[in-house]
């Protein structure tokens, strides 16, 4: 039996190395041909390439793009991560001799499409849930190699916490954990498991008791209220086969807790949670654990196009020529696109900043300020009463 190339290369997991990505090996083959042909014919134009898409989103993934292009003789202009962008607005622009970065288009788009898709979905969930909590629970639905990227992008989009422990190593963010059914099953009964968790886990960690393992949620809520002194929240991860009228189940759980003096206990919902579930249940739930709907978010379909060549306008059909700047009226959250060389309009601020000059990174990116920027725009959307516009299904 032929050994897999991965094992031949003594790889434990089939994951291209950081070096593979940095060398541009995770590229589409037609860029290899393009390099070959242009070099053979000594063609290497100085181009302006813009990244745009036909939908709105929350911009994320720039940090990796800058690290990828660092050291190459290119200039990069971009919106700061966390920026809300509208259709057809350039979010990133690379200026340089085409052959110096051609093969990196695949990775540039991969970093931006994936991260911005997750950030957008997280933004929609946070916008939908108002002051209630949203947690990213979905790295188990994706390849572990990208778990840190998923959690970073979800935080940029506005989630209140992330479940993957890797976030502590790479993001310096404390990950949040409740308890899985496996803990209850290991002890064989709910009370022993809940009590053991309370005895062993640091008291700073909320006591979020899982109440749907063996019995009806109401029954397990009563069990918890009658046997546990400290209950911060109860988690309902009710299997879809038993979900029926979820609102009624939650109302019963809240009532049984209240009449037993546990009216401060928060309600935590998880398991197949979609945006419409948050909209329907945000008035009676306090927190949502969202997996697939965030981590497997549809990537943003960014494209990267040459819009100027050797100083001349040259965009393909469907794209607008010329290097462009986006100007924002922050009061109305309305944008205007102009040529980069045109005058700045009154009362509007330029969105694209120069992040790299000749391969030198000029502005450091960090996900915390990106998150603040996203949440600031969310506040403006709420003030303008434009939630529906951003929650509408696309
Ligand atoms: C998992 C976890 C979350 C689910 C998955 C998130 O549930 O508790 O609720 O992913 P989703 O949004 O894609 O459904 P289970 O694996 O059913 O339960 P356990 O808590 O035992 O891990």
Short mmCIF file of N, CA and C in Angstrom, two decimals, residues 163-286:
data_model
loop_
_atom_site.label_atom_id
_atom_site.label_comp_id
_atom_site.label_asym_id
_atom_site.label_seq_id
_atom_site.Cartn_x
_atom_site.Cartn_y
_atom_site.Cartn_z
N UNK A 163 -15.26 29.19 23.33
CA UNK A 163 -15.13 27.95 24.12
C UNK A 163 -13.80 27.25 23.92
N UNK A 164 -13.04 27.58 22.84
CA UNK A 164 -11.84 26.78 22.60
C UNK A 164 -10.65 27.25 23.44
N UNK A 165 -10.09 26.30 24.17
CA UNK A 165 -8.98 26.55 25.10
C UNK A 165 -7.79 27.21 24.41
N UNK A 166 -7.63 26.95 23.09
CA UNK A 166 -6.49 27.48 22.33
C UNK A 166 -6.49 29.01 22.34
N UNK A 167 -7.64 29.60 22.59
CA UNK A 167 -7.74 31.08 22.63
C UNK A 167 -6.88 31.65 23.76
N UNK A 168 -6.66 30.85 24.79
CA UNK A 168 -5.84 31.34 25.92
C UNK A 168 -4.39 31.46 25.47
N UNK A 169 -3.91 30.50 24.63
CA UNK A 169 -2.50 30.51 24.19
C UNK A 169 -2.25 31.58 23.13
N UNK A 170 -3.16 31.68 22.13
CA UNK A 170 -2.87 32.55 20.98
C UNK A 170 -3.55 33.92 21.04
N UNK A 171 -4.61 34.05 21.86
CA UNK A 171 -5.31 35.34 21.92
C UNK A 171 -5.22 35.97 23.31
N UNK A 172 -4.72 35.18 24.29
CA UNK A 172 -4.64 35.73 25.65
C UNK A 172 -6.03 36.00 26.21
N UNK A 173 -7.01 35.23 25.72
CA UNK A 173 -8.40 35.39 26.17
C UNK A 173 -8.81 34.16 26.96
N UNK A 174 -9.41 34.35 28.14
CA UNK A 174 -9.87 33.20 28.93
C UNK A 174 -11.04 32.54 28.19
N UNK A 175 -10.93 31.25 27.91
CA UNK A 175 -12.02 30.56 27.22
C UNK A 175 -13.10 30.20 28.24
N UNK A 176 -14.32 30.07 27.75
CA UNK A 176 -15.39 29.75 28.69
C UNK A 176 -15.82 28.29 28.48
N UNK A 177 -16.14 27.63 29.61
CA UNK A 177 -16.57 26.23 29.54
C UNK A 177 -17.67 25.98 30.56
N UNK A 178 -18.75 25.26 30.14
CA UNK A 178 -19.80 24.89 31.10
C UNK A 178 -19.52 23.44 31.48
N UNK A 179 -20.37 22.50 31.14
CA UNK A 179 -20.08 21.07 31.35
C UNK A 179 -20.76 20.27 30.24
N UNK A 180 -20.08 19.20 29.73
CA UNK A 180 -20.69 18.38 28.67
C UNK A 180 -21.55 17.26 29.25
N UNK A 181 -22.37 16.65 28.43
CA UNK A 181 -23.16 15.50 28.90
C UNK A 181 -22.24 14.40 29.41
N UNK A 182 -21.04 14.32 28.82
CA UNK A 182 -20.10 13.26 29.21
C UNK A 182 -19.77 13.32 30.70
N UNK A 183 -19.76 14.53 31.28
CA UNK A 183 -19.47 14.64 32.73
C UNK A 183 -20.58 13.99 33.54
N UNK A 184 -21.83 14.30 33.15
CA UNK A 184 -22.99 13.75 33.87
C UNK A 184 -22.97 12.22 33.72
N UNK A 185 -22.76 11.75 32.50
CA UNK A 185 -22.80 10.31 32.22
C UNK A 185 -21.66 9.61 32.97
N UNK A 186 -20.52 10.27 33.07
CA UNK A 186 -19.38 9.66 33.78
C UNK A 186 -19.71 9.41 35.25
N UNK A 187 -20.40 10.36 35.87
CA UNK A 187 -20.78 10.18 37.29
C UNK A 187 -22.01 9.31 37.41
N UNK A 188 -22.77 9.20 36.27
CA UNK A 188 -23.94 8.32 36.32
C UNK A 188 -25.21 9.02 36.77
N UNK A 189 -25.04 10.16 37.43
CA UNK A 189 -26.24 10.93 37.79
C UNK A 189 -25.92 12.42 37.84
N UNK A 190 -26.97 13.22 37.67
CA UNK A 190 -26.79 14.67 37.54
C UNK A 190 -26.22 15.28 38.83
N UNK A 191 -26.81 14.94 39.98
CA UNK A 191 -26.46 15.61 41.25
C UNK A 191 -24.99 15.39 41.59
N UNK A 192 -24.51 14.15 41.44
CA UNK A 192 -23.09 13.88 41.77
C UNK A 192 -22.18 14.71 40.86
N UNK A 193 -22.55 14.78 39.59
CA UNK A 193 -21.70 15.52 38.63
C UNK A 193 -21.73 17.02 38.94
N UNK A 194 -22.93 17.58 39.18
CA UNK A 194 -23.04 19.01 39.47
C UNK A 194 -22.24 19.34 40.74
N UNK A 195 -22.38 18.49 41.76
CA UNK A 195 -21.69 18.75 43.04
C UNK A 195 -20.19 18.64 42.86
N UNK A 196 -19.75 17.66 42.10
CA UNK A 196 -18.31 17.47 41.88
C UNK A 196 -17.74 18.70 41.17
N UNK A 197 -18.47 19.20 40.15
CA UNK A 197 -18.02 20.39 39.42
C UNK A 197 -17.87 21.56 40.40
N UNK A 198 -18.89 21.67 41.30
CA UNK A 198 -18.89 22.79 42.26
C UNK A 198 -17.74 22.68 43.24
N UNK A 199 -17.37 21.44 43.59
CA UNK A 199 -16.27 21.24 44.57
C UNK A 199 -14.92 21.51 43.93
N UNK A 200 -14.77 21.12 42.66
CA UNK A 200 -13.42 21.07 42.05
C UNK A 200 -13.06 22.32 41.27
N UNK A 201 -14.03 22.89 40.53
CA UNK A 201 -13.68 23.98 39.59
C UNK A 201 -13.59 25.32 40.31
N UNK A 202 -12.60 26.13 39.89
CA UNK A 202 -12.36 27.44 40.49
C UNK A 202 -13.67 28.20 40.70
N UNK A 203 -13.86 28.78 41.87
CA UNK A 203 -15.17 29.39 42.18
C UNK A 203 -15.47 30.59 41.30
N UNK A 204 -14.43 31.13 40.61
CA UNK A 204 -14.72 32.26 39.71
C UNK A 204 -15.54 31.80 38.49
N UNK A 205 -15.48 30.48 38.20
CA UNK A 205 -16.17 29.94 37.02
C UNK A 205 -17.66 29.79 37.31
N UNK A 206 -18.51 30.41 36.48
CA UNK A 206 -19.96 30.28 36.73
C UNK A 206 -20.39 28.82 36.79
N UNK A 207 -21.29 28.55 37.67
CA UNK A 207 -21.86 27.19 37.77
C UNK A 207 -23.05 27.12 36.82
N UNK A 208 -22.75 26.68 35.58
CA UNK A 208 -23.81 26.53 34.57
C UNK A 208 -24.14 25.04 34.47
N UNK A 209 -25.25 24.65 35.05
CA UNK A 209 -25.58 23.23 35.14
C UNK A 209 -26.34 22.76 33.90
N UNK A 210 -25.88 21.66 33.32
CA UNK A 210 -26.55 21.08 32.16
C UNK A 210 -27.77 20.32 32.66
N UNK A 211 -28.97 20.64 32.13
CA UNK A 211 -30.20 20.04 32.71
C UNK A 211 -31.04 19.31 31.66
N UNK A 212 -30.37 18.56 30.75
CA UNK A 212 -31.18 17.84 29.75
C UNK A 212 -30.62 16.47 29.43
N UNK A 213 -29.86 15.90 30.36
CA UNK A 213 -29.17 14.64 30.01
C UNK A 213 -30.12 13.44 30.01
N UNK A 214 -30.78 13.19 31.12
CA UNK A 214 -31.61 11.98 31.22
C UNK A 214 -33.11 12.28 31.34
N UNK A 215 -33.42 13.34 32.10
CA UNK A 215 -34.85 13.62 32.34
C UNK A 215 -35.26 14.91 31.64
N UNK A 216 -36.54 15.19 31.75
CA UNK A 216 -37.10 16.44 31.21
C UNK A 216 -36.39 17.64 31.85
N UNK A 217 -36.21 18.72 31.08
CA UNK A 217 -35.47 19.88 31.60
C UNK A 217 -36.08 20.40 32.89
N UNK A 218 -37.41 20.40 32.96
CA UNK A 218 -38.08 20.90 34.17
C UNK A 218 -37.71 20.03 35.37
N UNK A 219 -37.75 18.73 35.17
CA UNK A 219 -37.42 17.78 36.26
C UNK A 219 -35.98 17.99 36.71
N UNK A 220 -35.03 18.14 35.74
CA UNK A 220 -33.63 18.30 36.14
C UNK A 220 -33.41 19.67 36.79
N UNK A 221 -34.21 20.68 36.36
CA UNK A 221 -34.08 22.01 36.99
C UNK A 221 -34.51 21.94 38.45
N UNK A 222 -35.58 21.20 38.71
CA UNK A 222 -36.07 21.05 40.09
C UNK A 222 -35.02 20.29 40.92
N UNK A 223 -34.46 19.22 40.31
CA UNK A 223 -33.40 18.44 40.99
C UNK A 223 -32.26 19.37 41.41
N UNK A 224 -31.86 20.23 40.48
CA UNK A 224 -30.74 21.14 40.74
C UNK A 224 -31.11 22.11 41.86
N UNK A 225 -32.30 22.69 41.75
CA UNK A 225 -32.71 23.71 42.74
C UNK A 225 -32.80 23.11 44.14
N UNK A 226 -33.19 21.82 44.21
CA UNK A 226 -33.39 21.18 45.53
C UNK A 226 -32.11 20.56 46.06
N UNK A 227 -31.03 20.52 45.26
CA UNK A 227 -29.81 19.85 45.72
C UNK A 227 -28.55 20.69 45.65
N UNK A 228 -28.60 21.82 44.96
CA UNK A 228 -27.40 22.64 44.79
C UNK A 228 -27.63 24.04 45.40
N UNK A 229 -26.71 24.51 46.19
CA UNK A 229 -26.90 25.86 46.77
C UNK A 229 -26.55 26.90 45.72
N UNK A 230 -25.43 26.67 45.00
CA UNK A 230 -25.02 27.68 44.00
C UNK A 230 -25.35 27.22 42.59
N UNK A 231 -26.25 27.94 41.96
CA UNK A 231 -26.57 27.71 40.53
C UNK A 231 -26.55 29.09 39.86
N UNK A 232 -25.59 29.32 38.98
CA UNK A 232 -25.54 30.62 38.30
C UNK A 232 -26.42 30.59 37.04
N UNK A 233 -26.41 29.41 36.40
CA UNK A 233 -27.21 29.28 35.17
C UNK A 233 -27.52 27.81 34.95
N UNK A 234 -28.56 27.57 34.13
CA UNK A 234 -28.82 26.20 33.69
C UNK A 234 -28.72 26.18 32.16
N UNK A 235 -28.07 25.12 31.61
CA UNK A 235 -27.93 25.03 30.16
C UNK A 235 -28.88 24.00 29.61
N UNK A 236 -29.66 24.43 28.61
CA UNK A 236 -30.59 23.52 27.92
C UNK A 236 -29.99 23.26 26.54
N UNK A 237 -29.49 22.04 26.35
CA UNK A 237 -28.90 21.64 25.07
C UNK A 237 -29.81 20.57 24.48
N UNK A 238 -31.11 20.88 24.62
CA UNK A 238 -32.15 19.88 24.34
C UNK A 238 -32.03 19.29 22.94
N UNK A 239 -31.96 17.94 22.83
CA UNK A 239 -31.87 17.35 21.49
C UNK A 239 -33.08 17.75 20.64
N UNK A 240 -32.86 17.95 19.36
CA UNK A 240 -33.94 18.44 18.48
C UNK A 240 -35.16 17.53 18.55
N UNK A 241 -34.94 16.23 18.80
CA UNK A 241 -36.07 15.27 18.84
C UNK A 241 -37.00 15.57 20.02
N UNK A 242 -36.48 16.32 21.01
CA UNK A 242 -37.28 16.63 22.21
C UNK A 242 -37.59 18.11 22.31
N UNK A 243 -37.31 18.87 21.23
CA UNK A 243 -37.36 20.33 21.43
C UNK A 243 -38.78 20.90 21.39
N UNK A 244 -39.68 20.28 20.68
CA UNK A 244 -41.09 20.72 20.67
C UNK A 244 -41.20 22.24 20.75
N UNK A 245 -41.97 22.73 21.76
CA UNK A 245 -42.11 24.17 21.92
C UNK A 245 -41.07 24.63 22.95
N UNK A 246 -39.89 25.03 22.45
CA UNK A 246 -38.75 25.32 23.33
C UNK A 246 -39.10 26.46 24.30
N UNK A 247 -39.90 27.44 23.82
CA UNK A 247 -40.26 28.57 24.69
C UNK A 247 -41.04 28.05 25.91
N UNK A 248 -41.96 27.15 25.68
CA UNK A 248 -42.77 26.62 26.79
C UNK A 248 -41.87 25.89 27.78
N UNK A 249 -40.92 25.09 27.24
CA UNK A 249 -40.02 24.35 28.15
C UNK A 249 -39.23 25.35 29.01
N UNK A 250 -38.73 26.41 28.39
CA UNK A 250 -37.92 27.41 29.13
C UNK A 250 -38.78 28.10 30.19
N UNK A 251 -40.03 28.44 29.81
CA UNK A 251 -40.93 29.12 30.77
C UNK A 251 -41.19 28.24 31.99
N UNK A 252 -41.37 26.94 31.74
CA UNK A 252 -41.61 26.01 32.87
C UNK A 252 -40.37 25.94 33.76
N UNK A 253 -39.20 25.83 33.13
CA UNK A 253 -37.95 25.76 33.91
C UNK A 253 -37.79 27.01 34.76
N UNK A 254 -38.05 28.18 34.15
CA UNK A 254 -37.90 29.45 34.90
C UNK A 254 -38.89 29.49 36.07
N UNK A 255 -40.12 29.01 35.84
CA UNK A 255 -41.15 29.06 36.89
C UNK A 255 -40.73 28.15 38.07
N UNK A 256 -40.32 26.94 37.74
CA UNK A 256 -39.97 25.98 38.80
C UNK A 256 -38.77 26.49 39.60
N UNK A 257 -37.84 27.15 38.95
CA UNK A 257 -36.67 27.71 39.65
C UNK A 257 -37.13 28.88 40.53
N UNK A 258 -38.01 29.72 39.97
CA UNK A 258 -38.46 30.94 40.69
C UNK A 258 -39.20 30.56 41.97
N UNK A 259 -40.13 29.59 41.88
CA UNK A 259 -40.93 29.27 43.08
C UNK A 259 -40.09 28.57 44.13
N UNK A 260 -38.85 28.20 43.72
CA UNK A 260 -37.92 27.59 44.70
C UNK A 260 -36.81 28.57 45.06
N UNK A 261 -37.11 29.89 44.83
CA UNK A 261 -36.19 30.95 45.25
C UNK A 261 -34.97 31.08 44.36
N UNK A 262 -35.01 30.48 43.16
CA UNK A 262 -33.84 30.54 42.27
C UNK A 262 -34.18 31.40 41.05
N UNK A 263 -34.79 32.55 41.28
CA UNK A 263 -35.22 33.38 40.15
C UNK A 263 -34.05 34.13 39.52
N UNK A 264 -32.86 34.08 40.15
CA UNK A 264 -31.72 34.79 39.56
C UNK A 264 -30.95 33.88 38.60
N UNK A 265 -31.33 32.59 38.54
CA UNK A 265 -30.60 31.63 37.71
C UNK A 265 -30.79 31.98 36.23
N UNK A 266 -29.69 32.12 35.51
CA UNK A 266 -29.77 32.49 34.09
C UNK A 266 -30.06 31.28 33.21
N UNK A 267 -30.68 31.54 32.09
CA UNK A 267 -31.03 30.47 31.13
C UNK A 267 -30.04 30.50 29.97
N UNK A 268 -29.33 29.38 29.75
CA UNK A 268 -28.28 29.27 28.73
C UNK A 268 -28.76 28.24 27.71
N UNK A 269 -28.92 28.66 26.46
CA UNK A 269 -29.42 27.74 25.42
C UNK A 269 -28.30 27.39 24.44
N UNK A 270 -28.26 26.14 24.02
CA UNK A 270 -27.26 25.73 23.01
C UNK A 270 -27.79 24.52 22.24
N UNK A 271 -27.07 24.17 21.15
CA UNK A 271 -27.45 23.00 20.37
C UNK A 271 -28.23 23.43 19.14
N UNK A 272 -27.52 23.54 18.01
CA UNK A 272 -28.20 23.87 16.75
C UNK A 272 -28.85 25.25 16.73
N UNK A 273 -28.32 26.18 17.55
CA UNK A 273 -28.91 27.52 17.63
C UNK A 273 -28.65 28.30 16.35
N UNK A 274 -29.75 28.82 15.74
CA UNK A 274 -29.64 29.65 14.54
C UNK A 274 -30.06 31.07 14.89
N UNK A 275 -29.82 31.99 13.94
CA UNK A 275 -30.13 33.42 14.19
C UNK A 275 -31.60 33.60 14.58
N UNK A 276 -32.49 32.92 13.86
CA UNK A 276 -33.92 33.10 14.15
C UNK A 276 -34.26 32.59 15.54
N UNK A 277 -33.53 31.60 16.05
CA UNK A 277 -33.79 31.11 17.41
C UNK A 277 -33.45 32.20 18.42
N UNK A 278 -32.35 32.91 18.17
CA UNK A 278 -31.96 33.99 19.09
C UNK A 278 -33.01 35.09 19.07
N UNK A 279 -33.48 35.43 17.87
CA UNK A 279 -34.49 36.50 17.75
C UNK A 279 -35.78 36.08 18.47
N UNK A 280 -36.15 34.79 18.34
CA UNK A 280 -37.40 34.30 18.96
C UNK A 280 -37.27 34.17 20.49
N UNK A 281 -36.10 33.84 21.00
CA UNK A 281 -35.98 33.47 22.42
C UNK A 281 -35.17 34.46 23.25
N UNK A 282 -34.70 35.57 22.66
CA UNK A 282 -33.82 36.49 23.39
C UNK A 282 -34.53 37.14 24.58
N UNK A 283 -35.86 37.16 24.57
CA UNK A 283 -36.58 37.80 25.71
C UNK A 283 -36.61 36.90 26.93
N UNK A 284 -36.47 35.57 26.75
CA UNK A 284 -36.55 34.69 27.94
C UNK A 284 -35.24 33.94 28.20
N UNK A 285 -34.25 34.08 27.33
CA UNK A 285 -32.95 33.42 27.57
C UNK A 285 -31.91 34.49 27.90
N UNK A 286 -30.85 34.09 28.61
CA UNK A 286 -29.81 35.05 29.00
C UNK A 286 -28.52 34.86 28.20
#
